[in-house]
CSV table of C-alpha atoms in Angstrom, one decimal:
chain,number,residue,atom,x,y,z
A,277,MET,CA,137.1,156.3,134.5
A,278,VAL,CA,134.5,153.6,135.0
A,279,ASP,CA,135.8,150.0,134.8
A,280,VAL,CA,133.4,148.2,132.6
A,281,PRO,CA,133.3,144.4,133.2
A,282,ASP,CA,134.5,142.3,130.3
A,283,GLY,CA,131.2,140.4,130.3
A,284,LEU,CA,129.2,143.6,129.7
A,285,LYS,CA,131.6,144.6,126.9
A,286,VAL,CA,131.0,141.3,125.1
A,287,THR,CA,127.3,141.5,125.7
A,288,ALA,CA,127.2,145.0,124.3
A,289,ALA,CA,129.3,144.1,121.3
A,290,TRP,CA,127.0,141.2,120.4
A,291,ALA,CA,123.9,143.3,121.1
A,292,TRP,CA,124.6,146.1,118.6
A,293,ARG,CA,125.7,143.5,116.0
A,294,LEU,CA,122.5,141.6,116.5
A,295,LEU,CA,120.5,144.8,116.2
A,296,VAL,CA,122.2,145.6,112.9
A,297,VAL,CA,121.5,142.1,111.5
A,298,ALA,CA,117.8,142.4,112.7
A,299,ALA,CA,117.5,145.8,111.0
A,300,ALA,CA,119.0,144.4,107.8
A,301,LEU,CA,116.6,141.5,107.8
A,302,ALA,CA,113.6,143.7,108.6
A,303,GLY,CA,114.6,146.0,105.7
A,304,PHE,CA,115.1,143.0,103.3
A,305,SER,CA,111.7,141.6,104.4
A,306,TRP,CA,110.0,144.9,103.7
A,307,LEU,CA,111.5,145.1,100.2
A,308,LEU,CA,110.3,141.5,99.5
A,309,ALA,CA,106.8,142.4,100.7
A,310,GLU,CA,106.7,145.6,98.7
A,311,PHE,CA,107.6,143.8,95.5
A,312,SER,CA,105.8,140.6,96.3
A,313,GLY,CA,104.2,140.6,92.9
A,314,VAL,CA,107.7,139.8,91.5
A,315,THR,CA,109.6,138.2,94.4
A,316,VAL,CA,107.0,135.5,95.2
A,317,PRO,CA,106.7,134.3,91.5
A,318,LEU,CA,110.5,134.2,91.3
A,319,ALA,CA,110.7,132.2,94.5
A,320,ILE,CA,108.1,129.8,93.2
A,321,ALA,CA,110.0,129.6,89.9
A,322,LEU,CA,113.1,128.5,91.8
A,323,LEU,CA,111.1,125.8,93.6
A,324,LEU,CA,109.8,124.6,90.3
A,325,VAL,CA,113.3,124.4,88.8
A,326,ALA,CA,114.5,122.5,91.8
A,327,LEU,CA,111.6,120.1,91.5
A,328,LEU,CA,112.3,119.5,87.8
A,329,ASP,CA,116.1,119.5,88.1
A,330,PRO,CA,116.5,115.7,88.1
A,331,LEU,CA,114.4,115.4,84.9
A,332,VAL,CA,116.3,118.2,83.2
A,333,ARG,CA,119.6,116.6,84.1
A,334,ARG,CA,118.3,113.2,82.7
A,335,LEU,CA,117.2,114.9,79.5
A,336,ARG,CA,120.5,116.6,79.1
A,337,ALA,CA,122.4,113.4,79.7
A,338,LEU,CA,120.4,111.9,76.8
A,339,GLY,CA,121.7,114.6,74.5
A,340,THR,CA,118.8,117.0,74.6
A,341,PRO,CA,119.8,120.7,74.1
A,342,PRO,CA,119.6,122.7,77.4
A,343,VAL,CA,116.8,125.0,76.1
A,344,LEU,CA,114.7,122.1,74.9
A,345,ALA,CA,115.3,120.1,78.1
A,346,SER,CA,114.1,122.9,80.2
A,347,LEU,CA,111.1,123.5,78.0
A,348,MET,CA,110.1,119.8,77.9
A,349,ALA,CA,110.4,119.5,81.7
A,350,LEU,CA,108.3,122.6,82.3
A,351,LEU,CA,105.6,121.5,79.8
A,352,ALA,CA,105.5,118.1,81.5
A,353,LEU,CA,104.8,119.8,84.8
A,354,VAL,CA,102.1,122.0,83.3
A,355,LEU,CA,100.4,119.0,81.7
A,356,VAL,CA,100.4,117.1,85.0
A,357,ILE,CA,98.9,120.0,86.9
A,358,VAL,CA,96.3,120.6,84.1
A,359,GLY,CA,95.5,116.9,84.1
A,360,ILE,CA,94.9,116.9,87.8
A,361,PHE,CA,92.5,119.8,87.7
A,362,VAL,CA,90.7,118.3,84.7
A,363,MET,CA,90.3,115.0,86.5
A,364,ILE,CA,89.0,116.8,89.6
A,365,GLY,CA,86.5,118.8,87.5
A,366,THR,CA,85.3,115.8,85.7
A,367,GLN,CA,84.8,113.8,88.9
A,368,VAL,CA,83.0,116.7,90.6
A,369,ALA,CA,80.7,117.2,87.5
A,370,SER,CA,79.9,113.5,87.3
A,371,GLN,CA,79.0,113.2,91.0
A,372,SER,CA,77.5,116.6,91.6
A,373,SER,CA,73.9,115.4,91.9
A,374,SER,CA,74.6,112.4,94.1
A,375,LEU,CA,77.0,114.6,96.2
A,376,ALA,CA,74.3,117.1,96.7
A,377,ASP,CA,71.8,114.5,97.9
A,378,GLN,CA,74.4,112.9,100.2
A,379,THR,CA,75.3,116.3,101.7
A,380,LEU,CA,71.6,117.1,102.3
A,381,LYS,CA,71.1,113.8,103.9
A,382,GLY,CA,74.2,114.2,106.0
A,383,VAL,CA,73.1,117.6,107.2
A,384,GLU,CA,69.7,116.3,108.2
A,385,GLN,CA,71.4,113.5,110.2
A,386,LEU,CA,73.7,116.0,111.8
A,387,MET,CA,70.7,118.2,112.9
A,388,GLY,CA,68.9,115.1,114.2
A,389,TRP,CA,72.0,114.1,116.2
A,390,LEU,CA,72.3,117.6,117.7
A,391,SER,CA,68.7,117.4,118.8
A,392,SER,CA,68.6,113.8,120.1
A,393,GLY,CA,72.3,113.3,120.9
A,394,PRO,CA,74.2,114.0,124.1
A,395,LEU,CA,74.0,117.8,123.5
A,396,HIS,CA,70.1,117.8,123.5
A,397,LEU,CA,69.9,121.0,121.6
A,398,ASP,CA,66.4,122.5,121.2
A,399,PRO,CA,65.3,122.2,117.5
A,400,ALA,CA,63.8,125.7,117.8
A,401,GLN,CA,67.2,127.0,118.8
A,402,ILE,CA,68.9,125.3,115.9
A,403,ASP,CA,66.2,126.8,113.5
A,404,GLY,CA,66.9,130.2,115.1
A,405,TRP,CA,70.6,129.9,114.3
A,406,ILE,CA,69.8,128.9,110.7
A,407,ASP,CA,67.5,131.9,110.4
A,408,GLN,CA,70.1,134.2,111.9
A,409,LEU,CA,72.7,132.9,109.3
A,410,THR,CA,70.2,133.4,106.5
A,411,THR,CA,69.4,136.9,107.6
A,412,TRP,CA,73.1,137.7,107.9
A,413,VAL,CA,73.8,136.5,104.4
A,414,SER,CA,70.8,138.4,103.1
A,415,ASN,CA,71.9,141.7,104.8
A,416,SER,CA,75.5,141.2,103.7
A,417,ARG,CA,75.1,140.9,100.0
A,418,ALA,CA,76.9,144.1,99.3
A,419,ASP,CA,79.9,143.0,101.5
A,420,ILE,CA,79.9,139.6,99.9
A,421,ALA,CA,79.8,141.2,96.4
A,422,SER,CA,82.7,143.4,97.4
A,423,TYR,CA,84.7,140.5,98.8
A,424,LEU,CA,84.0,138.5,95.6
A,425,GLY,CA,85.3,141.5,93.6
A,426,ARG,CA,88.5,141.5,95.6
A,427,VAL,CA,88.8,137.8,95.0
A,428,GLY,CA,88.5,138.4,91.3
A,429,GLY,CA,91.3,141.0,91.5
A,430,GLN,CA,93.5,138.6,93.4
A,431,LEU,CA,92.8,136.0,90.8
A,432,GLY,CA,94.1,138.4,88.2
A,433,HIS,CA,97.3,138.9,90.2
A,434,PHE,CA,97.6,135.1,90.7
A,435,LEU,CA,97.4,134.5,86.9
A,436,ALA,CA,100.0,137.2,86.3
A,437,GLY,CA,102.3,135.8,88.9
A,438,THR,CA,101.8,132.3,87.5
A,439,ALA,CA,102.9,133.6,84.1
A,440,ILE,CA,106.0,135.3,85.6
A,441,ALA,CA,106.9,132.1,87.5
A,442,LEU,CA,106.6,129.9,84.4
A,443,VAL,CA,108.7,132.2,82.3
A,444,ALA,CA,111.3,132.6,85.0
A,445,ALA,CA,111.4,128.9,85.6
A,446,PHE,CA,112.2,128.3,81.9
A,447,PHE,CA,115.1,130.7,82.0
A,448,PHE,CA,116.4,129.5,85.4
A,449,GLY,CA,116.2,125.9,84.1
A,450,TYR,CA,118.5,126.2,81.2
A,451,ASP,CA,120.6,129.3,82.1
A,452,GLY,CA,120.6,129.4,85.9
A,453,GLN,CA,124.2,128.2,86.3
A,454,ARG,CA,125.5,130.9,84.0
A,455,MET,CA,123.4,133.5,85.9
A,456,TRP,CA,125.0,132.4,89.1
A,457,GLN,CA,128.5,132.5,87.6
A,458,SER,CA,127.7,136.0,86.4
A,459,PHE,CA,126.6,137.1,89.9
A,460,THR,CA,129.6,135.6,91.6
A,461,GLY,CA,131.8,137.4,89.1
A,462,TRP,CA,130.8,140.7,90.7
A,463,LEU,CA,132.3,139.6,94.0
A,464,PRO,CA,136.0,140.1,95.1
A,465,GLU,CA,138.2,137.5,93.5
A,466,GLU,CA,139.1,135.8,96.7
A,467,ALA,CA,135.4,135.2,97.5
A,468,ARG,CA,134.2,134.0,94.1
A,469,ALA,CA,135.1,130.4,94.2
A,470,LYS,CA,134.0,129.9,97.8
A,471,THR,CA,130.6,131.7,97.1
A,472,TYR,CA,130.0,129.7,93.9
A,473,GLU,CA,130.6,126.4,95.8
A,474,ALA,CA,128.4,127.5,98.6
A,475,GLY,CA,125.6,128.3,96.2
A,476,ARG,CA,126.1,124.9,94.5
A,477,ARG,CA,125.7,123.1,97.9
A,478,GLY,CA,122.7,125.2,98.7
A,479,TRP,CA,121.1,124.3,95.4
A,480,GLU,CA,121.8,120.6,95.9
A,481,SER,CA,120.1,120.8,99.3
A,482,LEU,CA,117.1,122.5,97.8
A,483,VAL,CA,116.8,119.9,95.0
A,484,SER,CA,117.0,117.1,97.6
A,485,TYR,CA,114.3,118.8,99.7
A,486,MET,CA,111.9,119.1,96.8
A,487,ARG,CA,112.4,115.5,95.8
A,488,ALA,CA,111.8,114.3,99.3
A,489,THR,CA,108.8,116.6,99.6
A,490,VAL,CA,107.2,115.0,96.5
A,491,LEU,CA,107.6,111.5,98.0
A,492,VAL,CA,106.2,112.6,101.4
A,493,SER,CA,103.2,114.3,99.7
A,494,LEU,CA,102.6,111.3,97.5
A,495,VAL,CA,102.5,109.0,100.5
A,496,ASP,CA,100.1,111.4,102.3
A,497,ALA,CA,97.8,111.5,99.3
A,498,LEU,CA,97.8,107.7,98.9
A,499,GLY,CA,96.9,107.3,102.5
A,500,VAL,CA,93.9,109.6,102.3
A,501,LEU,CA,92.9,108.1,98.9
A,502,LEU,CA,92.9,104.6,100.4
A,503,ALA,CA,90.8,105.7,103.4
A,504,ALA,CA,88.3,107.4,101.1
A,505,LEU,CA,88.0,104.3,98.9
A,506,VAL,CA,87.5,102.0,101.9
A,507,LEU,CA,84.9,104.3,103.4
A,508,GLY,CA,83.2,104.8,100.0
A,509,LEU,CA,83.4,108.6,100.1
A,510,PRO,CA,82.6,110.6,97.0
A,511,LEU,CA,85.4,112.4,95.1
A,512,PRO,CA,88.3,110.1,96.3
A,513,TRP,CA,90.6,111.2,93.5
A,514,ALA,CA,89.8,114.8,94.2
A,515,LEU,CA,90.9,114.3,97.8
A,516,PHE,CA,94.0,112.6,96.5
A,517,ALA,CA,94.9,115.5,94.3
A,518,LEU,CA,94.1,118.1,97.1
A,519,THR,CA,96.2,116.2,99.6
A,520,TRP,CA,99.1,115.8,97.3
A,521,ILE,CA,99.2,119.5,96.4
A,522,ALA,CA,98.5,120.8,99.9
A,523,SER,CA,101.1,118.7,101.5
A,524,PHE,CA,103.8,120.7,99.8
A,525,VAL,CA,103.2,123.2,102.6
A,526,PRO,CA,104.7,121.4,105.6
A,527,ILE,CA,102.3,120.4,108.4
A,528,LEU,CA,99.7,123.1,107.6
A,529,GLY,CA,98.9,121.6,104.2
A,530,ALA,CA,98.3,118.1,105.4
A,531,VAL,CA,96.2,119.4,108.3
A,532,THR,CA,94.0,121.4,105.9
A,533,ALA,CA,93.6,118.6,103.4
A,534,GLY,CA,92.7,116.2,106.3
A,535,PHE,CA,90.2,118.6,107.6
A,536,VAL,CA,88.5,118.8,104.2
A,537,ALA,CA,88.4,115.0,104.0
A,538,VAL,CA,86.9,114.7,107.5
A,539,VAL,CA,84.2,117.3,106.7
A,540,LEU,CA,83.3,115.6,103.5
A,541,ALA,CA,83.0,112.3,105.4
A,542,LEU,CA,80.8,114.0,108.0
A,543,VAL,CA,78.3,115.6,105.6
A,544,THR,CA,78.0,112.6,103.3
A,545,HIS,CA,78.3,109.6,105.5
A,546,GLY,CA,77.8,110.7,109.1
A,547,TRP,CA,79.9,111.0,112.2
A,548,VAL,CA,81.1,107.4,112.2
A,549,SER,CA,82.8,107.7,108.8
A,550,ALA,CA,84.1,111.1,109.9
A,551,LEU,CA,85.7,109.6,113.0
A,552,LEU,CA,87.2,106.8,110.9
A,553,MET,CA,88.5,109.3,108.3
A,554,LEU,CA,90.0,111.4,111.2
A,555,GLY,CA,91.7,108.3,112.5
A,556,ALA,CA,93.1,107.6,109.0
A,557,VAL,CA,94.4,111.2,108.7
A,558,VAL,CA,96.0,111.1,112.1
A,559,LEU,CA,97.7,107.8,111.2
A,560,VAL,CA,99.0,109.2,107.9
A,561,MET,CA,100.3,112.3,109.7
A,562,GLU,CA,102.0,110.2,112.4
A,563,LEU,CA,103.6,108.0,109.6
A,564,GLU,CA,104.8,111.2,107.9
A,565,SER,CA,106.2,112.9,111.1
A,566,HIS,CA,107.8,109.9,112.7
A,567,PHE,CA,109.0,107.8,109.7
A,568,LEU,CA,109.0,109.6,106.4
A,569,GLN,CA,110.2,113.1,107.3
A,570,PRO,CA,113.1,111.8,109.5
A,571,ILE,CA,114.3,109.4,106.8
A,572,LEU,CA,113.6,111.4,103.6
A,573,LEU,CA,113.7,115.0,104.7
A,574,GLY,CA,116.3,114.3,107.3
A,575,ARG,CA,118.7,113.1,104.6
A,576,ALA,CA,117.8,116.0,102.3
A,577,VAL,CA,118.3,118.9,104.7
A,578,SER,CA,120.1,119.4,107.9
A,579,LEU,CA,117.4,121.0,109.9
A,580,HIS,CA,116.2,120.1,113.4
A,581,PRO,CA,112.5,119.5,113.7
A,582,LEU,CA,112.2,122.3,116.2
A,583,ALA,CA,113.8,124.7,113.7
A,584,VAL,CA,111.2,123.5,111.1
A,585,LEU,CA,108.4,124.2,113.6
A,586,ILE,CA,109.6,127.6,114.6
A,587,GLY,CA,110.3,128.5,110.9
A,588,LEU,CA,106.8,127.5,109.9
A,589,ALA,CA,105.3,129.6,112.7
A,590,ILE,CA,107.4,132.7,111.7
A,591,GLY,CA,106.8,132.2,108.0
A,592,ALA,CA,103.0,131.8,108.4
A,593,THR,CA,102.9,134.8,110.7
A,594,LEU,CA,104.8,137.1,108.3
A,595,ALA,CA,103.4,135.9,105.0
A,596,GLY,CA,100.6,133.5,105.5
A,597,ILE,CA,100.4,130.4,103.3
A,598,VAL,CA,103.2,131.8,101.0
A,599,GLY,CA,105.5,132.2,104.0
A,600,ALA,CA,104.7,128.7,105.2
A,601,LEU,CA,105.4,127.3,101.7
A,602,LEU,CA,108.8,129.1,101.2
A,603,VAL,CA,110.3,129.2,104.7
A,604,ILE,CA,111.6,125.6,104.9
A,605,PRO,CA,113.2,125.6,101.4
A,606,THR,CA,114.7,128.9,102.3
A,607,LEU,CA,116.1,127.6,105.5
A,608,ALA,CA,117.4,124.5,103.7
A,609,PHE,CA,119.2,126.5,101.1
A,610,SER,CA,120.6,129.0,103.7
A,611,VAL,CA,121.9,126.4,106.0
A,612,ALA,CA,123.7,124.5,103.2
A,613,PHE,CA,125.0,127.8,101.7
A,614,VAL,CA,126.5,129.0,105.1
A,615,ARG,CA,128.1,125.6,105.6
A,616,GLY,CA,129.5,125.7,102.1
A,617,LEU,CA,131.3,128.9,102.9
A,618,ASP,CA,133.5,126.9,105.3
A,619,PRO,CA,133.8,123.4,103.7
A,620,GLN,CA,136.6,122.3,105.9
A,621,ARG,CA,134.5,122.8,109.1
A,622,PHE,CA,131.3,121.4,107.4
A,623,PRO,CA,132.2,118.6,105.0
A,624,GLU,CA,129.7,118.0,102.2
A,625,VAL,CA,127.1,115.2,102.7
A,626,ARG,CA,125.9,113.7,99.4
A,627,HIS,CA,122.1,113.2,99.3
A,628,HIS,CA,120.8,110.0,97.8
């Protein structure tokens, strides 16, 4: 009989257990992806409820019935979002002509810089690239039309998902606690209280995360707005709204919004304004990563920055923007939930 070393036995035991866990996670991820038309709106609904939880609690404390409190909070959120888009549309419509003129002038300045600047590109070469782009667009009309058709179909799915998320958020808002109690009631009696408490701690962590994310996103948006106003860029409030909304996706959102602001500065005011806007965006992101996130998000969730970075990479790889949006809240809830299963080892930390 072969004498197997103890180290190999332990390694093999851990290996097959890890394989089982990996297979379970893979199967669960496959189910989520297959039913993404339902699972993603429900996940968004949970984030909305966590975002509105302080308002709902305040309304209930004032004596508002639970159903009415949930409905009022949800309507307030919808009004805010609609108001933001109306403001953006109004600003874009009022500045469309001047923005077009500024953009055309900026493009002409950029072409002149490419010709006379340090790159010394041949104007004929630049014109050749423009002609190639025009020819490609002309020859790809069928592909572009097909793509627009797919975008229209995706828009329909988006609207349907939005409706599901709003309805689910309403029910989660006023009846979520009873739903969780009903779920834990299916568990063995010895696990009910512990699981219920772990879920409560996970939910508190998620609420704290959303509250901190709102503050961080607001500071990011105010920084971009201030830079846009100082530089005299068009659509400053549109940049504010875009940055505020995009910053809910950690790191990726702020980078995307900053890129839009820099491009807008480049095409309307030239490369000097673009460099100044780039410096402002970098300053805002440094303020966020080295000051706001450690103080606000660090108190809200117990996640190491490296875990956040790896989680974002995995989430974006698996599910794109949706994955990047959901992965950090999911980690925040999961870590608090697991710790709540062993409260003596992991005492609860109250978030303020």
